């Protein structure tokens, strides 16, 4: 099952993730079930992640600054990826905060195993989904479902701000 939130401001999205997790747990308990957001609850099943999609929109023009006017990727787009690649290894404890979180990061299960990036590559730590120029974004695929959304989003943004 995949839950997608509409794009928006980082703090608002972290609030929505937190509220969703609490609501899902409460709904499960009312039906005498338990809902977990453990990153890898079953050894032979795929894990659960919290992917963070990032793009930057110019406040004045409302245009995605990851794309040049001709639709090609901008230098800022590549700088953004470079910042993530440089600082994600140091921030792994913020994206994967439990021992169990690392069990999700395995080969052959469409999980990220590195800080490489690629277009529509689900095994890379950083994926660039296929999209038009206005929707160009970078997906940080490292975080587990058990990550604190506030901390994971902040760490991901801190990594890229240093590259600008």
PDB file of C-alpha atoms in Angstrom:
ATOM      1  CA  UNK A   1       0.000   0.000   0.000  1.00  0.00           C
ATOM      2  CA  UNK A   2       1.291   3.470  -0.791  1.00  0.00           C
ATOM      3  CA  UNK A   3       0.100   6.703   0.792  1.00  0.00           C
ATOM      4  CA  UNK A   4       0.869   9.910  -1.115  1.00  0.00           C
ATOM      5  CA  UNK A   5       0.500  13.385   0.302  1.00  0.00           C
ATOM      6  CA  UNK A   6      -0.065  16.431  -1.897  1.00  0.00           C
ATOM      7  CA  UNK A   7       3.101  18.497  -2.223  1.00  0.00           C
ATOM      8  CA  UNK A   8       3.457  21.550  -0.027  1.00  0.00           C
ATOM      9  CA  UNK A   9       5.566  23.253   2.597  1.00  0.00           C
ATOM     10  CA  UNK A  10       7.960  20.997   4.576  1.00  0.00           C
ATOM     11  CA  UNK A  11       6.502  21.639   8.035  1.00  0.00           C
ATOM     12  CA  UNK A  12       2.931  21.156   6.815  1.00  0.00           C
ATOM     13  CA  UNK A  13       3.887  17.832   5.242  1.00  0.00           C
ATOM     14  CA  UNK A  14       5.671  16.651   8.388  1.00  0.00           C
ATOM     15  CA  UNK A  15       2.492  17.501  10.329  1.00  0.00           C
ATOM     16  CA  UNK A  16       0.417  15.488   7.845  1.00  0.00           C
ATOM     17  CA  UNK A  17       2.710  12.454   8.102  1.00  0.00           C
ATOM     18  CA  UNK A  18       2.574  12.583  11.899  1.00  0.00           C
ATOM     19  CA  UNK A  19      -1.221  12.953  11.886  1.00  0.00           C
ATOM     20  CA  UNK A  20      -1.638  10.118   9.366  1.00  0.00           C
ATOM     21  CA  UNK A  21       0.457   7.729  11.474  1.00  0.00           C
ATOM     22  CA  UNK A  22      -1.470   8.565  14.648  1.00  0.00           C
ATOM     23  CA  UNK A  23      -4.831   8.289  12.882  1.00  0.00           C
ATOM     24  CA  UNK A  24      -3.953   4.925  11.310  1.00  0.00           C
ATOM     25  CA  UNK A  25      -2.812   3.543  14.664  1.00  0.00           C
ATOM     26  CA  UNK A  26      -5.943   4.760  16.449  1.00  0.00           C
ATOM     27  CA  UNK A  27      -8.240   3.378  13.735  1.00  0.00           C
ATOM     28  CA  UNK A  28      -6.506  -0.002  13.920  1.00  0.00           C
ATOM     29  CA  UNK A  29      -6.790  -0.139  17.711  1.00  0.00           C
ATOM     30  CA  UNK A  30     -10.519   0.577  17.525  1.00  0.00           C
ATOM     31  CA  UNK A  31     -10.836  -2.509  15.335  1.00  0.00           C
ATOM     32  CA  UNK A  32      -8.716  -4.625  17.688  1.00  0.00           C
ATOM     33  CA  UNK A  33      -5.723  -4.566  15.331  1.00  0.00           C
ATOM     34  CA  UNK A  34      -2.299  -3.033  15.525  1.00  0.00           C
ATOM     35  CA  UNK A  35      -0.774  -0.760  12.910  1.00  0.00           C
ATOM     36  CA  UNK A  36       3.006  -0.491  12.750  1.00  0.00           C
ATOM     37  CA  UNK A  37       5.276   1.798  10.804  1.00  0.00           C
ATOM     38  CA  UNK A  38       8.298  -0.420  11.337  1.00  0.00           C
ATOM     39  CA  UNK A  39      10.690  -0.202   8.378  1.00  0.00           C
ATOM     40  CA  UNK A  40      11.091  -3.976   7.973  1.00  0.00           C
ATOM     41  CA  UNK A  41       8.583  -5.998  10.019  1.00  0.00           C
ATOM     42  CA  UNK A  42       8.904  -9.213   7.957  1.00  0.00           C
ATOM     43  CA  UNK A  43      12.235 -10.638   6.822  1.00  0.00           C
ATOM     44  CA  UNK A  44      10.998 -12.020   3.491  1.00  0.00           C
ATOM     45  CA  UNK A  45       8.746  -9.091   2.557  1.00  0.00           C
ATOM     46  CA  UNK A  46       9.616  -5.641   1.222  1.00  0.00           C
ATOM     47  CA  UNK A  47      10.037  -2.954   3.847  1.00  0.00           C
ATOM     48  CA  UNK A  48       8.153   0.270   4.420  1.00  0.00           C
ATOM     49  CA  UNK A  49       9.663   3.615   3.522  1.00  0.00           C
ATOM     50  CA  UNK A  50       9.056   7.327   3.821  1.00  0.00           C
ATOM     51  CA  UNK A  51      10.246   8.870   0.582  1.00  0.00           C
ATOM     52  CA  UNK A  52      10.810  12.619   0.550  1.00  0.00           C
ATOM     53  CA  UNK A  53      10.211  14.372  -2.776  1.00  0.00           C
ATOM     54  CA  UNK A  54      11.889  17.753  -3.097  1.00  0.00           C
ATOM     55  CA  UNK A  55      11.552  20.573  -5.575  1.00  0.00           C
ATOM     56  CA  UNK A  56      11.956  24.318  -5.236  1.00  0.00           C
ATOM     57  CA  UNK A  57       9.504  26.880  -6.629  1.00  0.00           C
ATOM     58  CA  UNK A  58      10.448  30.513  -7.191  1.00  0.00           C
ATOM     59  CA  UNK A  59       8.210  32.668  -4.975  1.00  0.00           C
ATOM     60  CA  UNK A  60       7.756  35.382  -7.607  1.00  0.00           C
ATOM     61  CA  UNK A  61       7.348  33.378 -10.815  1.00  0.00           C
ATOM     62  CA  UNK A  62       5.879  30.159  -9.288  1.00  0.00           C
ATOM     63  CA  UNK A  63       8.225  28.244 -11.636  1.00  0.00           C
ATOM     64  CA  UNK A  64      10.187  25.170 -10.613  1.00  0.00           C
ATOM     65  CA  UNK A  65      13.818  26.331 -10.405  1.00  0.00           C
ATOM     66  CA  UNK A  66      15.090  22.802 -11.059  1.00  0.00           C
ATOM     67  CA  UNK A  67      14.270  23.427 -14.738  1.00  0.00           C
ATOM     68  CA  UNK A  68      15.692  25.947 -17.183  1.00  0.00           C
ATOM     69  CA  UNK A  69      13.265  27.912 -19.409  1.00  0.00           C
ATOM     70  CA  UNK A  70      13.913  25.400 -22.213  1.00  0.00           C
ATOM     71  CA  UNK A  71      12.876  22.508 -19.926  1.00  0.00           C
ATOM     72  CA  UNK A  72      16.344  21.071 -19.319  1.00  0.00           C
ATOM     73  CA  UNK A  73      17.621  20.450 -15.781  1.00  0.00           C
ATOM     74  CA  UNK A  74      19.129  23.565 -14.182  1.00  0.00           C
ATOM     75  CA  UNK A  75      22.537  23.779 -12.471  1.00  0.00           C
ATOM     76  CA  UNK A  76      20.653  24.217  -9.175  1.00  0.00           C
ATOM     77  CA  UNK A  77      18.976  20.855  -9.753  1.00  0.00           C
ATOM     78  CA  UNK A  78      22.354  19.117 -10.017  1.00  0.00           C
ATOM     79  CA  UNK A  79      23.695  21.102  -7.049  1.00  0.00           C
ATOM     80  CA  UNK A  80      20.688  19.920  -5.026  1.00  0.00           C
ATOM     81  CA  UNK A  81      21.495  16.297  -5.856  1.00  0.00           C
ATOM     82  CA  UNK A  82      25.172  16.906  -5.034  1.00  0.00           C
ATOM     83  CA  UNK A  83      24.309  18.240  -1.586  1.00  0.00           C
ATOM     84  CA  UNK A  84      22.199  15.176  -0.843  1.00  0.00           C
ATOM     85  CA  UNK A  85      24.938  12.856  -2.073  1.00  0.00           C
ATOM     86  CA  UNK A  86      27.551  14.584   0.062  1.00  0.00           C
ATOM     87  CA  UNK A  87      25.644  14.752   3.354  1.00  0.00           C
ATOM     88  CA  UNK A  88      23.212  11.800   3.320  1.00  0.00           C
ATOM     89  CA  UNK A  89      25.792   9.314   4.642  1.00  0.00           C
ATOM     90  CA  UNK A  90      26.412  11.536   7.682  1.00  0.00           C
ATOM     91  CA  UNK A  91      22.651  11.889   8.225  1.00  0.00           C
ATOM     92  CA  UNK A  92      21.760   8.185   7.947  1.00  0.00           C
ATOM     93  CA  UNK A  93      20.894   7.950  11.646  1.00  0.00           C
ATOM     94  CA  UNK A  94      18.271  10.641  11.045  1.00  0.00           C
ATOM     95  CA  UNK A  95      16.692   8.807   8.092  1.00  0.00           C
ATOM     96  CA  UNK A  96      17.059   5.320   9.589  1.00  0.00           C
ATOM     97  CA  UNK A  97      16.746   5.790  13.317  1.00  0.00           C
ATOM     98  CA  UNK A  98      16.399   2.148  14.384  1.00  0.00           C
ATOM     99  CA  UNK A  99      18.418  -1.015  13.810  1.00  0.00           C
ATOM    100  CA  UNK A 100      15.409  -2.451  11.999  1.00  0.00           C
ATOM    101  CA  UNK A 101      15.503   0.485   9.543  1.00  0.00           C
ATOM    102  CA  UNK A 102      18.705  -0.813   7.981  1.00  0.00           C
ATOM    103  CA  UNK A 103      17.203  -4.234   7.251  1.00  0.00           C
ATOM    104  CA  UNK A 104      15.051  -2.572   4.589  1.00  0.00           C
ATOM    105  CA  UNK A 105      18.116  -1.414   2.660  1.00  0.00           C
ATOM    106  CA  UNK A 106      18.909  -4.574   0.694  1.00  0.00           C
ATOM    107  CA  UNK A 107      19.681  -5.437  -2.882  1.00  0.00           C
ATOM    108  CA  UNK A 108      17.062  -6.885  -5.234  1.00  0.00           C
ATOM    109  CA  UNK A 109      14.003  -5.473  -3.433  1.00  0.00           C
ATOM    110  CA  UNK A 110      13.725  -2.027  -5.076  1.00  0.00           C
ATOM    111  CA  UNK A 111      15.227  -0.392  -2.031  1.00  0.00           C
ATOM    112  CA  UNK A 112      17.962   2.233  -2.015  1.00  0.00           C
ATOM    113  CA  UNK A 113      21.425   0.851  -1.386  1.00  0.00           C
ATOM    114  CA  UNK A 114      23.599   3.885  -2.171  1.00  0.00           C
ATOM    115  CA  UNK A 115      23.656   7.665  -2.631  1.00  0.00           C
ATOM    116  CA  UNK A 116      23.701   7.443  -6.405  1.00  0.00           C
ATOM    117  CA  UNK A 117      20.965   9.098  -8.397  1.00  0.00           C
ATOM    118  CA  UNK A 118      19.155   8.111 -11.545  1.00  0.00           C
ATOM    119  CA  UNK A 119      16.106   8.790 -13.637  1.00  0.00           C
ATOM    120  CA  UNK A 120      13.301   6.517 -12.431  1.00  0.00           C
ATOM    121  CA  UNK A 121      15.789   4.136 -10.763  1.00  0.00           C
ATOM    122  CA  UNK A 122      14.214   2.641  -7.639  1.00  0.00           C
ATOM    123  CA  UNK A 123      17.446   1.072  -6.401  1.00  0.00           C
ATOM    124  CA  UNK A 124      19.270   4.413  -6.180  1.00  0.00           C
ATOM    125  CA  UNK A 125      19.123   6.403  -2.957  1.00  0.00           C
ATOM    126  CA  UNK A 126      18.079   9.430  -5.003  1.00  0.00           C
ATOM    127  CA  UNK A 127      15.511   8.973  -7.745  1.00  0.00           C
ATOM    128  CA  UNK A 128      14.407  11.536 -10.277  1.00  0.00           C
ATOM    129  CA  UNK A 129      10.872  10.514 -11.299  1.00  0.00           C
ATOM    130  CA  UNK A 130       9.958  10.933 -14.952  1.00  0.00           C
ATOM    131  CA  UNK A 131       8.007  14.190 -15.221  1.00  0.00           C
ATOM    132  CA  UNK A 132       7.636  17.394 -17.163  1.00  0.00           C
ATOM    133  CA  UNK A 133       9.892  20.386 -16.443  1.00  0.00           C
ATOM    134  CA  UNK A 134       7.474  22.030 -13.998  1.00  0.00           C
ATOM    135  CA  UNK A 135       7.225  18.865 -11.880  1.00  0.00           C
ATOM    136  CA  UNK A 136      10.971  18.053 -11.838  1.00  0.00           C
ATOM    137  CA  UNK A 137      11.953  16.817  -8.398  1.00  0.00           C
ATOM    138  CA  UNK A 138      14.374  14.635  -6.471  1.00  0.00           C
ATOM    139  CA  UNK A 139      13.102  11.753  -4.357  1.00  0.00           C
ATOM    140  CA  UNK A 140      15.150  10.878  -1.288  1.00  0.00           C
ATOM    141  CA  UNK A 141      14.319   7.153  -0.943  1.00  0.00           C
ATOM    142  CA  UNK A 142      16.490   6.333   2.089  1.00  0.00           C
ATOM    143  CA  UNK A 143      14.154   7.102   4.995  1.00  0.00           C
ATOM    144  CA  UNK A 144      12.210   4.279   6.585  1.00  0.00           C
ATOM    145  CA  UNK A 145       8.559   4.406   7.617  1.00  0.00           C
ATOM    146  CA  UNK A 146       9.778   4.611  11.209  1.00  0.00           C
ATOM    147  CA  UNK A 147      11.682   7.868  10.621  1.00  0.00           C
ATOM    148  CA  UNK A 148      10.565  11.003  12.421  1.00  0.00           C
ATOM    149  CA  UNK A 149       9.131  13.096   9.548  1.00  0.00           C
ATOM    150  CA  UNK A 150      10.244  16.408  11.063  1.00  0.00           C
ATOM    151  CA  UNK A 151      13.824  15.260  11.511  1.00  0.00           C
ATOM    152  CA  UNK A 152      14.066  13.414   8.167  1.00  0.00           C
ATOM    153  CA  UNK A 153      12.715  16.360   6.171  1.00  0.00           C
ATOM    154  CA  UNK A 154      14.956  18.807   8.059  1.00  0.00           C
ATOM    155  CA  UNK A 155      18.033  16.623   7.454  1.00  0.00           C
ATOM    156  CA  UNK A 156      17.240  16.310   3.764  1.00  0.00           C
ATOM    157  CA  UNK A 157      16.789  20.078   3.419  1.00  0.00           C
ATOM    158  CA  UNK A 158      19.929  20.836   5.452  1.00  0.00           C
ATOM    159  CA  UNK A 159      21.972  18.650   3.112  1.00  0.00           C
ATOM    160  CA  UNK A 160      20.910  20.615   0.050  1.00  0.00           C
ATOM    161  CA  UNK A 161      21.118  24.092   1.549  1.00  0.00           C
ATOM    162  CA  UNK A 162      24.824  23.541   2.140  1.00  0.00           C
ATOM    163  CA  UNK A 163      25.306  22.909  -1.596  1.00  0.00           C
ATOM    164  CA  UNK A 164      23.645  26.111  -2.738  1.00  0.00           C
TER     165      UNK A 164
END
